[in-house]
Structure formats: structure tokens, C-alpha cells
Coordinates of C-alpha atoms in Angstrom, one line a residue:
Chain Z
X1 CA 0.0 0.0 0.0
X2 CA 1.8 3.4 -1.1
X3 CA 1.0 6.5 1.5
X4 CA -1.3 8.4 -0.9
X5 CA -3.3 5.1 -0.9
X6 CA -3.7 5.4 2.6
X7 CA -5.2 9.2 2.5
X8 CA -7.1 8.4 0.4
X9 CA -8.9 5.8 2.9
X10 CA -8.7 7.9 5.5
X11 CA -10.3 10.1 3.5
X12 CA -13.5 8.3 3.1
X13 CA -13.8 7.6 7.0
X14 CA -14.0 11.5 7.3
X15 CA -16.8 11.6 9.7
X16 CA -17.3 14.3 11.7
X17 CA -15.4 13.5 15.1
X18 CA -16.4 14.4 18.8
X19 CA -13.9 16.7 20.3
X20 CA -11.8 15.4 23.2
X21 CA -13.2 19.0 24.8
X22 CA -16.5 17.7 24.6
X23 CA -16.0 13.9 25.6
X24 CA -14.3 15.6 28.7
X25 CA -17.2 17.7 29.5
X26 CA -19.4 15.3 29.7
X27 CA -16.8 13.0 31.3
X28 CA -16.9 16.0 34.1
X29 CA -20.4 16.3 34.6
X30 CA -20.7 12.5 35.2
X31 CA -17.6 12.7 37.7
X32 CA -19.4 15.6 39.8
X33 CA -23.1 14.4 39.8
X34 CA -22.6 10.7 40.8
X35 CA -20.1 11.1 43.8
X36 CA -22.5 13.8 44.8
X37 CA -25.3 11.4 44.7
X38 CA -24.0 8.4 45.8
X39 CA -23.1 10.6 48.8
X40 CA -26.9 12.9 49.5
X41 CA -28.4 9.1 48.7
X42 CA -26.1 6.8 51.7
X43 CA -24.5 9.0 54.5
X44 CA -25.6 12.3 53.6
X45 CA -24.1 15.5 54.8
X46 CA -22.7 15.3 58.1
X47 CA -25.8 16.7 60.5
X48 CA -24.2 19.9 62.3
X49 CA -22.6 21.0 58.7
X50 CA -24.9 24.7 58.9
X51 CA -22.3 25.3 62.2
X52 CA -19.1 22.9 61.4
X53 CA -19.0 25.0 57.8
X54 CA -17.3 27.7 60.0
X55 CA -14.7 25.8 61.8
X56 CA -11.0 26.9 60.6
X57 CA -10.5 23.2 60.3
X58 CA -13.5 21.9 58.3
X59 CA -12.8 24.9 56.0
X60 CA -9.7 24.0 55.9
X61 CA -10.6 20.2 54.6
X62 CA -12.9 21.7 52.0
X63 CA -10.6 24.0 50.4
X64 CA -7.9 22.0 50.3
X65 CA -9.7 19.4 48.6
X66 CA -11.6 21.6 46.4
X67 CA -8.5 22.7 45.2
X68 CA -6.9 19.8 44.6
X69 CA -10.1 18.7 42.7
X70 CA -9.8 22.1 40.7
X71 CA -6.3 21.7 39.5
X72 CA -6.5 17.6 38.9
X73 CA -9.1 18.2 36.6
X74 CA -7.6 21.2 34.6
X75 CA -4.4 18.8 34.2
X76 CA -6.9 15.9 33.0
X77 CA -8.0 18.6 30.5
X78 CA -4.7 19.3 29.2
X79 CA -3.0 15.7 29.2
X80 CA -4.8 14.4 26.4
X81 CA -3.8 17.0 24.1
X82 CA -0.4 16.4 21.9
X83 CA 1.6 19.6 21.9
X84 CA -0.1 21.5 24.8
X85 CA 2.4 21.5 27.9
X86 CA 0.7 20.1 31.4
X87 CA 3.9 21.4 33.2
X88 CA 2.7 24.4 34.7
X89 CA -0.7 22.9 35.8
X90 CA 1.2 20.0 37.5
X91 CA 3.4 22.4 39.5
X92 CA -0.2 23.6 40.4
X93 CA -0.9 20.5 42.3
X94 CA 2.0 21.8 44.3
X95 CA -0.6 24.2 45.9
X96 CA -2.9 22.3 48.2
X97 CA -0.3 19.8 48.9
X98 CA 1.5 23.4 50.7
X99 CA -1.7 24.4 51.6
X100 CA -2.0 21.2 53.5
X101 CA 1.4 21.1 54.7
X102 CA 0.6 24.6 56.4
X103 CA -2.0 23.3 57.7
X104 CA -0.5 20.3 59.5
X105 CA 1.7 22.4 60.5
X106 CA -0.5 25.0 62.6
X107 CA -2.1 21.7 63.4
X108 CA 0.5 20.3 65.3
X109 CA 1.2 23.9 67.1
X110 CA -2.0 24.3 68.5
X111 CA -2.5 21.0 69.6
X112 CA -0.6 19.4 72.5
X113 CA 1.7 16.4 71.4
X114 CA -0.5 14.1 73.0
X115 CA -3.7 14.5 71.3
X116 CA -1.4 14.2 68.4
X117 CA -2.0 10.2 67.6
X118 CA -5.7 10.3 68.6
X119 CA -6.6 13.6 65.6
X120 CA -4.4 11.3 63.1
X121 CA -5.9 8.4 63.9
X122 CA -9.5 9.7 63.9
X123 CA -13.1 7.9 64.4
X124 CA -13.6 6.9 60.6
X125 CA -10.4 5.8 59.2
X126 CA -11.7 2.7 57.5
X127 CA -14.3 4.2 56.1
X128 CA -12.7 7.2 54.3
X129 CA -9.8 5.3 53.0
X130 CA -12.9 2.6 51.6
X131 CA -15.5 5.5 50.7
X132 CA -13.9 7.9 49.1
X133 CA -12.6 5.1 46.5
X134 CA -16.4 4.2 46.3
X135 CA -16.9 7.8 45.3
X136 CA -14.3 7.7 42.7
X137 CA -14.7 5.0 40.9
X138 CA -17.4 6.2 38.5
X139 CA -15.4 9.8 37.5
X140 CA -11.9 7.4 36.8
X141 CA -13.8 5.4 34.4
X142 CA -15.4 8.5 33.0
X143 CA -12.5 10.6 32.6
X144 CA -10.5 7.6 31.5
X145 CA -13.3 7.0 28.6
X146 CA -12.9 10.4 27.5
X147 CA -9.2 10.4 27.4
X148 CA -9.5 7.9 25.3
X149 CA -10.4 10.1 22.6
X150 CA -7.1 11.7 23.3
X151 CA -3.5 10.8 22.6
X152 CA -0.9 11.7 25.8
X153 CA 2.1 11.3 25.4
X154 CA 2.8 9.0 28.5
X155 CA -0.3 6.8 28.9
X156 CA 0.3 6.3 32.4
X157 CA 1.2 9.4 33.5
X158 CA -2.1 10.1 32.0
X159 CA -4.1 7.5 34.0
X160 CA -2.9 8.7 37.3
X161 CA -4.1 12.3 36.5
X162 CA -7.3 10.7 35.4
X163 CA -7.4 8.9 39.1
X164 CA -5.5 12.3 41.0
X165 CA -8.9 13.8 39.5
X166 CA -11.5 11.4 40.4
X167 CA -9.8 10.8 44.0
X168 CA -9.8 15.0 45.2
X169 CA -13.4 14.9 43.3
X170 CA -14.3 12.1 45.6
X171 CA -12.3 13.4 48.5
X172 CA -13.8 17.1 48.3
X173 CA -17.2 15.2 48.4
X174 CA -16.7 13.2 51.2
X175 CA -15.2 16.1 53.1
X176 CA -18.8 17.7 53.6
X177 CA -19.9 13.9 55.4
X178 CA -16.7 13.5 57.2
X179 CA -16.7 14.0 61.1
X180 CA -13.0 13.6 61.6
X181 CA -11.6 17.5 60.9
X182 CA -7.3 17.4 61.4
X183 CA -5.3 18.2 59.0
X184 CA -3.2 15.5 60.1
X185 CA -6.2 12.9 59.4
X186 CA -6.5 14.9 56.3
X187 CA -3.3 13.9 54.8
X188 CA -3.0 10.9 55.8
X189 CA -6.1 9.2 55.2
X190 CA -7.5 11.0 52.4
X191 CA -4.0 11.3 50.9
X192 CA -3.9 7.5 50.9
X193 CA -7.3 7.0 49.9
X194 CA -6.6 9.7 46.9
X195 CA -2.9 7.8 46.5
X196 CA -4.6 4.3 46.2
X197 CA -7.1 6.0 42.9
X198 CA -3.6 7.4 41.3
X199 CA -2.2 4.1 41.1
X200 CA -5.2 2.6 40.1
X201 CA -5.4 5.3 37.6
X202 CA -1.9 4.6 36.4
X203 CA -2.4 1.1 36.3
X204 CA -5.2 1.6 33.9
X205 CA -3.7 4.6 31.6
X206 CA -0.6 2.3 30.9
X207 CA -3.2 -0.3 29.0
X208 CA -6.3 1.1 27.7
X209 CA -4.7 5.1 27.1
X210 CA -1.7 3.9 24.5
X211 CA -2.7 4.8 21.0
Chain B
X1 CA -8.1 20.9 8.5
X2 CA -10.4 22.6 10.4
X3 CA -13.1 21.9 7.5
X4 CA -11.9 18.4 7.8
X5 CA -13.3 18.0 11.1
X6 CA -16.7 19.3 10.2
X7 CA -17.0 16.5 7.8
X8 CA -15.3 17.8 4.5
X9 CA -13.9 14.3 2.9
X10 CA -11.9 16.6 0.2
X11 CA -10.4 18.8 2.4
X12 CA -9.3 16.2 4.4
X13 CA -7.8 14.5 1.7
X14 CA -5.6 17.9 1.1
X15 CA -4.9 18.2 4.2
X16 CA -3.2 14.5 4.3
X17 CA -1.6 15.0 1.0
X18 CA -0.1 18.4 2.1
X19 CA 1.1 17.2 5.0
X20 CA 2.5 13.9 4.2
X21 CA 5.6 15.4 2.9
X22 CA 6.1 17.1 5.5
X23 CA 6.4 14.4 8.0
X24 CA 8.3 12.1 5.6
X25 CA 10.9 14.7 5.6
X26 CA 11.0 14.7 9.1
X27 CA 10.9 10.5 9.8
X28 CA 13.7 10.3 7.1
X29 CA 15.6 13.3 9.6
X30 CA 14.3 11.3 12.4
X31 CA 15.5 8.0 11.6
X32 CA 18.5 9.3 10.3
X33 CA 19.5 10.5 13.6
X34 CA 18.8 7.7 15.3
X35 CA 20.3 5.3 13.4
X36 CA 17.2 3.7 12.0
X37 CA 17.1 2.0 8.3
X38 CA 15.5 4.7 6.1
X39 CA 12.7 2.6 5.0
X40 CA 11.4 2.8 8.3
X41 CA 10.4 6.3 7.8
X42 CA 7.8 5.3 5.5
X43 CA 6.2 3.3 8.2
X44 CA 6.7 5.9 10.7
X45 CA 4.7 8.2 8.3
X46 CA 1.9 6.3 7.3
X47 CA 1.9 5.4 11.6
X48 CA 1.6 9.0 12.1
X49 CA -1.5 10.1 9.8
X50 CA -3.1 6.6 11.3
X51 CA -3.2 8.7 14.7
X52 CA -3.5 11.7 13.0
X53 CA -6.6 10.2 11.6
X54 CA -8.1 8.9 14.7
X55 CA -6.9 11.3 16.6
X56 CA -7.9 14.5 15.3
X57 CA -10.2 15.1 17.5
X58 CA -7.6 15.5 20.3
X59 CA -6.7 18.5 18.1
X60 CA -7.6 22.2 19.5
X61 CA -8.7 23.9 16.3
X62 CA -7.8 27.6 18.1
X63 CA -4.0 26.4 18.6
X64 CA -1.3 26.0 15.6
X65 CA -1.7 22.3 14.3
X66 CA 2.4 22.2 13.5
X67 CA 2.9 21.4 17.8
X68 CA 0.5 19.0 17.5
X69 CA 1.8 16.9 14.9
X70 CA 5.4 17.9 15.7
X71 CA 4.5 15.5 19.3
X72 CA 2.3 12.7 17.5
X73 CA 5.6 12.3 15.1
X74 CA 7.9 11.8 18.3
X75 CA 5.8 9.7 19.5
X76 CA 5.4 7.5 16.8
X77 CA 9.2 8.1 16.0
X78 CA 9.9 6.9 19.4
X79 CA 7.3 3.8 18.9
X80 CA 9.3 3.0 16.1
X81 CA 12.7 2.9 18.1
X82 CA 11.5 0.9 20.6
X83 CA 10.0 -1.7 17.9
X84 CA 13.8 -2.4 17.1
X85 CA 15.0 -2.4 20.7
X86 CA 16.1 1.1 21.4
X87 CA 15.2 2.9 24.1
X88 CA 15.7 6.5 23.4
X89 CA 14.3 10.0 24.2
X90 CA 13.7 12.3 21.2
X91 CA 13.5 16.0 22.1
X92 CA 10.8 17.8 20.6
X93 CA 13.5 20.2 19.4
X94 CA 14.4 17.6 16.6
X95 CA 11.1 17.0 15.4
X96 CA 10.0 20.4 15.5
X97 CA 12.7 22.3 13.7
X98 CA 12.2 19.6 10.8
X99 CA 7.9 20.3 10.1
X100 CA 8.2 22.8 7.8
X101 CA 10.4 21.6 5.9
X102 CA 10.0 19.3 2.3
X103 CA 11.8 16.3 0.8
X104 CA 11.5 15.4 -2.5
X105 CA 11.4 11.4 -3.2
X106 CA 8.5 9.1 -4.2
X107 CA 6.6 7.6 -1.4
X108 CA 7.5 3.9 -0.9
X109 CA 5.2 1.2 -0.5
X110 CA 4.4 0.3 3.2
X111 CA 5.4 -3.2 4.3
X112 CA 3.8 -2.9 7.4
X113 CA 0.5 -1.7 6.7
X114 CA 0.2 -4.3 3.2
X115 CA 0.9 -7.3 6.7
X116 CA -1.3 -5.7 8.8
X117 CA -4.2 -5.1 6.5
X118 CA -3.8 -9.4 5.7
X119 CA -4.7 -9.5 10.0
X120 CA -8.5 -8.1 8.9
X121 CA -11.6 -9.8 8.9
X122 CA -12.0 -10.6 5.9
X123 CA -15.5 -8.4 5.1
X124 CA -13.1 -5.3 6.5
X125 CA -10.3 -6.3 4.2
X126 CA -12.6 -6.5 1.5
X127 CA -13.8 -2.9 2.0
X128 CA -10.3 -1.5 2.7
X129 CA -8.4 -2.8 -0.4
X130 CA -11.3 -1.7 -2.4
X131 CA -10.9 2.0 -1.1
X132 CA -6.9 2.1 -0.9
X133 CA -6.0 0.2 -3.7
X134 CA -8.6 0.5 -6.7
X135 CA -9.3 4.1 -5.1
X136 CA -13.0 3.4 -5.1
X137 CA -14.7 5.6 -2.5
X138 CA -17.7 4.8 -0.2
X139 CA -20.3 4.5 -2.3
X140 CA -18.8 2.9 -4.9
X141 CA -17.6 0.1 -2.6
X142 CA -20.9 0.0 -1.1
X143 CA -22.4 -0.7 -4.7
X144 CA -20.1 -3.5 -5.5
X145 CA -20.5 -5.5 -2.4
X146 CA -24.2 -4.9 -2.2
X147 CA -23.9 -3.2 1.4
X148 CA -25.5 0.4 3.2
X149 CA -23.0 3.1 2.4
X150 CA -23.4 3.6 6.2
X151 CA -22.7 0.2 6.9
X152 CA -19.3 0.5 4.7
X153 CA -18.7 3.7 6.7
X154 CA -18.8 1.5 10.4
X155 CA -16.7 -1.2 8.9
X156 CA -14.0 1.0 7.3
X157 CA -14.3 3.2 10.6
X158 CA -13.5 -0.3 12.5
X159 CA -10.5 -1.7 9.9
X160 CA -8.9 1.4 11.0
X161 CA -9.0 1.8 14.6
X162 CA -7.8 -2.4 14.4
X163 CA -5.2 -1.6 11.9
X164 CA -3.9 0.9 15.2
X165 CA -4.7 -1.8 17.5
X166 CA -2.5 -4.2 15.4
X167 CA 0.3 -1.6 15.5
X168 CA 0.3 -1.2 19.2
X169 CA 0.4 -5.3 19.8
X170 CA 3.3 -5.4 17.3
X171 CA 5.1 -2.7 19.3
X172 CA 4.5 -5.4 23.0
X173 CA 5.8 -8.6 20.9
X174 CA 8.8 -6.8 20.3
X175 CA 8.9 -4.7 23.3
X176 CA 9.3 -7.6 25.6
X177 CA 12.2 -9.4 23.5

């Protein structure tokens, strides 16, 4: 088969294509409404949330994990994309990881080393570091279908942003149910639980995201 | 290329045939370079407008296309490496600098994709020699074989996102040697 052969059958499959932008979209809407459900439908909010909202450390939880939701899923929307550089959004993820770290450590001043274990160890452990996984398994396998459309350049790499994404959406979710407020339960349960989806993610990219 | 995407078969057909030179010059550079055989190029070409093809859509039609295809040549360059046991990195730089620029030379006839194509059902096969090598297009191949032009479409559609598939496999045989 000579190359002008080939164009030419390419040519004739020249159906209009879906944009990655737009398989991403909807990828994005699926990943926010069904961890939100799954969440309002089993454990709900957590019940003192109107008072709790104003707590330095619940606000603390949310933000951080909005953000890291925020910036996980601008990288997802730049990975697929040959040509356009993720470098600059992945140093973003830099910020709630030192927005957490400022955190843990104000944590740690104002609490007395004692309490220390009991805050990291929390009442919930086993279930975040199971539920928030729950959450996210629906927006990896949305944003991983979407990426699919797309060709990154390291397929893995790509994955674990897909499951980086779907773990802070999860995470920043679960945050509003979540009785257990340190930062230093925080980091290292959700940051596991958020760790666990990234390998997953990874896992994943490195078979179904080559092209 | 942008009318391409909307659906424009002729366009697209331009589009290819503009830019095929383009990244022939650039393979042959490529391969060059790295100390491939030069009739690898071809391969890495015809590799390149595959993922091109399926691609596109990956594409954002309010940046410059040259980036975009400047990466999917690397990476297809770098496929290509690995297929003969190298383990390289290309910098962009080296693709880059080379879209933009023309060779003159006859296109040679891809080995690969004449094996691959033989790994097709045979119905899909059927449909893509008809369109690549008698030049037929849709409807005419629809005619002859008594099928929906939209059923053609599907089929062809399929034939090419295997023919990929049968790259990728080709590159994990030879990867785990």
C-alpha cells in the first residue's frame, strides 16, 4: 500500500469527530453528579454541617480538597492533548499539597503532642480510606473513557491524572460527610485513599490510554 | 483541517496529501538521527497520519496544528525505536525544527501496513483494499458489495481503529524481547 493510498482511505472515513473537549465535558459532569449522589443518597451531609462550615479546620478540609479537585481536573483537561504542555498545571498541584502542609503544621502547634495520635488516627479511618474510592470509581472510568479520545504522550502518566482527578473529586465530596476534621487525618487518610485511585489510575492509563 | 473536522472528505484528503511530505521529511531526519534504516520512515509516516486520523479530535482547532503533529511524530518516532529495541528519548526540538520543511522522493510502499491489513476480517479487508488500492470511495464500494454506504462507513471506521490496534500489539511482541 503506497502513502497516498492510505489518505485516500482515511479520507473516506471523514466523519465528523467528537472533540476530546467535549468527551471531557461530559466525562466532568458525570464525575461531579454521581459522587454527589451516591453521597446525598447513603451517609448524607454530616448533621451539624450549617455550624461545622465555620470551623477553621472543616474549612480547611474543604478547600484543600476543592482545590486539589480544581487543579486535577484542569491537568486531566490538558493531558490528552499532543503539543499543549501540562507542566505548569502540574506544579499547580504543588498548591494544596502546601496548603495542606501549612496546615499540619499550625495543626500540630495548637494542639498538644498528646492528642497528636488520637486527631491522626480519627473515628472513621476505614471508612474514608474505603468510601472515598467508592466515590471515585465512577469519574476514573469517565475521565479515563474520555481520554480515550485523546492521545498523551505517556499513557500512564495520563491515568494517574485521570485517578489524581477522580480521588480530590471524591475526596472534596466526602469532606462535607466526614466527622474527623485534622489536618493530620486529612493527609494521611484521604492522601492515601486519593494515592490508592492514582495508582489505580496509572495502572489503567498504561493499557487502555496507548494509541 | 479545520473543514476536515466538520466532515469535508476533500479537504481532508488535502490536508493529508499536504502534510504527508512534511512528516516524511521529518521521519527520514528522524530516523536518520537515530540510526534507524531509512525505510522505516515510511512506516513511521503512514503510523503518524493513522493517529492523526483517529486522533484528530484531540486536536484544538484555536492552537497552531504544527505542535500537535510535531508530538504525534515523536511519538510515533519513538514507537518505532522501541520496535527495534532502542530505548531512546527524542526531544521535541528535533522534530520540531524539521515540520516545515519538504523532501523530494516518491513515497515507498508500506510493508507494514500491506501485513497488517492481511490481519482483517475478511469483510473489512474487503472494504479497505477496495478504497486504498482500486481508489474506489464509499459508495462505490458499497455498490459492488451490495452493502449500506453507512454500513461500509462502520466497517472502514473499525478496519482502521484495528489496523492501530495491530500496531500497538506489534510494538509489546517486540517490546518484551
Amino acid at each position: 500500500m503506497k502513502t497516498d493510498d492510505l489518505i485516500h482511505l482515511l479520507a473516506q472515513d471523514s466523519q465528523p469527530v467528537r472533540p476530546l473537549s467535549r468527551a471531557l465535558k461530559l466525562a466532568l459532569v458525570v464525575a461531579l453528579a454521581m459522587p454527589f449522589a451516591i453521597l446525598i443518597l447513603t451517609v448524607g451531609l454530616r448533621p451539624n454541617i450549617a455550624e461545622a462550615i465555620y470551623w477553621p479546620r472543616v474549612e480547611a478540609k474543604i478547600g484543600i480538597t476543592f482545590l486539589a479537585a480544581v487543579v486535577s481536573c484542569l491537568l486531566v483537561f490538558r493531558i490528552g492533548r499532543p503539543g499543549v504542555s501540562v507542566r505548569f498545571t502540574a506544579r499547580g498541584l504543588g498548591l494544596p499539597v502546601a496548603l495542606l502542609a501549612v496546615a499540619i503544621v499550625v495543626e500540630l502547634f495548637v494542639l498538644p503532642s498528646g492528642e497528636w495520635p488520637s486527631r491522626l488516627i480519627g473515628k472513621h479511618a476505614a471508612f474514608c480510606v474505603t468510601f472515598i474510592p467508592v466515590l471515585a470509581a465512577i469519574p476514573l472510568l469517565s475521565f479515563l473513557w474520555a481520554l480515550k479520545e485523546g492521545a498523551p504522550d505517556n499513557p500512564a502518566f495520563a491515568g494517574a491524572a485521570a485517578g489524581l482527578a477522580a480521588g480530590s473529586i471524591a475526596a472534596s465530596f466526602y469532606a462535607w460527610h466526614c466527622p474527623d476534621d485534622s489536618p493530620l487525618f486529612l493527609a494521611t487518610w484521604y492522601g492515601l485513599a486519593i494515592l490508592g485511585m492514582v495508582v489505580i489510575g496509572a495502572l489503567a492509563g498504561r493499557r487502555i490510554l496507548v494509541w | 483541517m479545520r473543514s476536515a473536522l466538520l466532515g469535508d472528505a476533500a479537504a481532508y484528503q488535502r490536508f493529508l496529501g499536504d502534510v504527508a511530505p512534511h512528516l516524511r521529511a521529518s521521519a527520514r531526519r528522524g530516523c536518520n538521527r537515530y540510526g534507524l534504516p531509512s525505510a522505516d520512515a515510511e512506516d513511521v509516516v503512514q503510523e503518524v497520519l493513522l493517529a492523526v486520523h483517529l486522533k484528530r479530535g484531540s486536536w484544538d482547532i484555536n492552537r497552531p496544528i504544527g505542535p500537535w503533529l510535531s508530538v504525534i511524530l515523536r511519538h510515533k518516532l519513538i514507537d518505532q525505536l522501541r520496535r527495534r529495541g532502542r530505548s531512546v528519548s527524542v526531544p521535541i526540538e528535533d522534530v520540531a525544527e524539521l515540520i516545515g520543511t519538504e523532501e523530494n522522493g516518491e513515497a515507498e510502499d508500506l510493508r507494514d501496513a500491506e501485513r497488517l491489513v492481511g490481519k482483517l476480517k475478511d469483510s473489512q479487508q474487503e472494504i479497505v483494499r477496495s478504497i486504498s488500492l482500486e481508489g474506489k470511495d464509499v459508495r462505490e464500494t458499497a455498490e459492488r458489495l451490495q452493502m449500506s454506504e453507512g454500513a461500509v462507513r462502520v466497517s472502514l471506521h473499525r478496519a482502521l481503529k484495528a489496523l492501530a490496534g495491530f500496531y500497538r500489539a506489534s510494538l509489546d511482541e517486540r517490546g518484551e524481547q
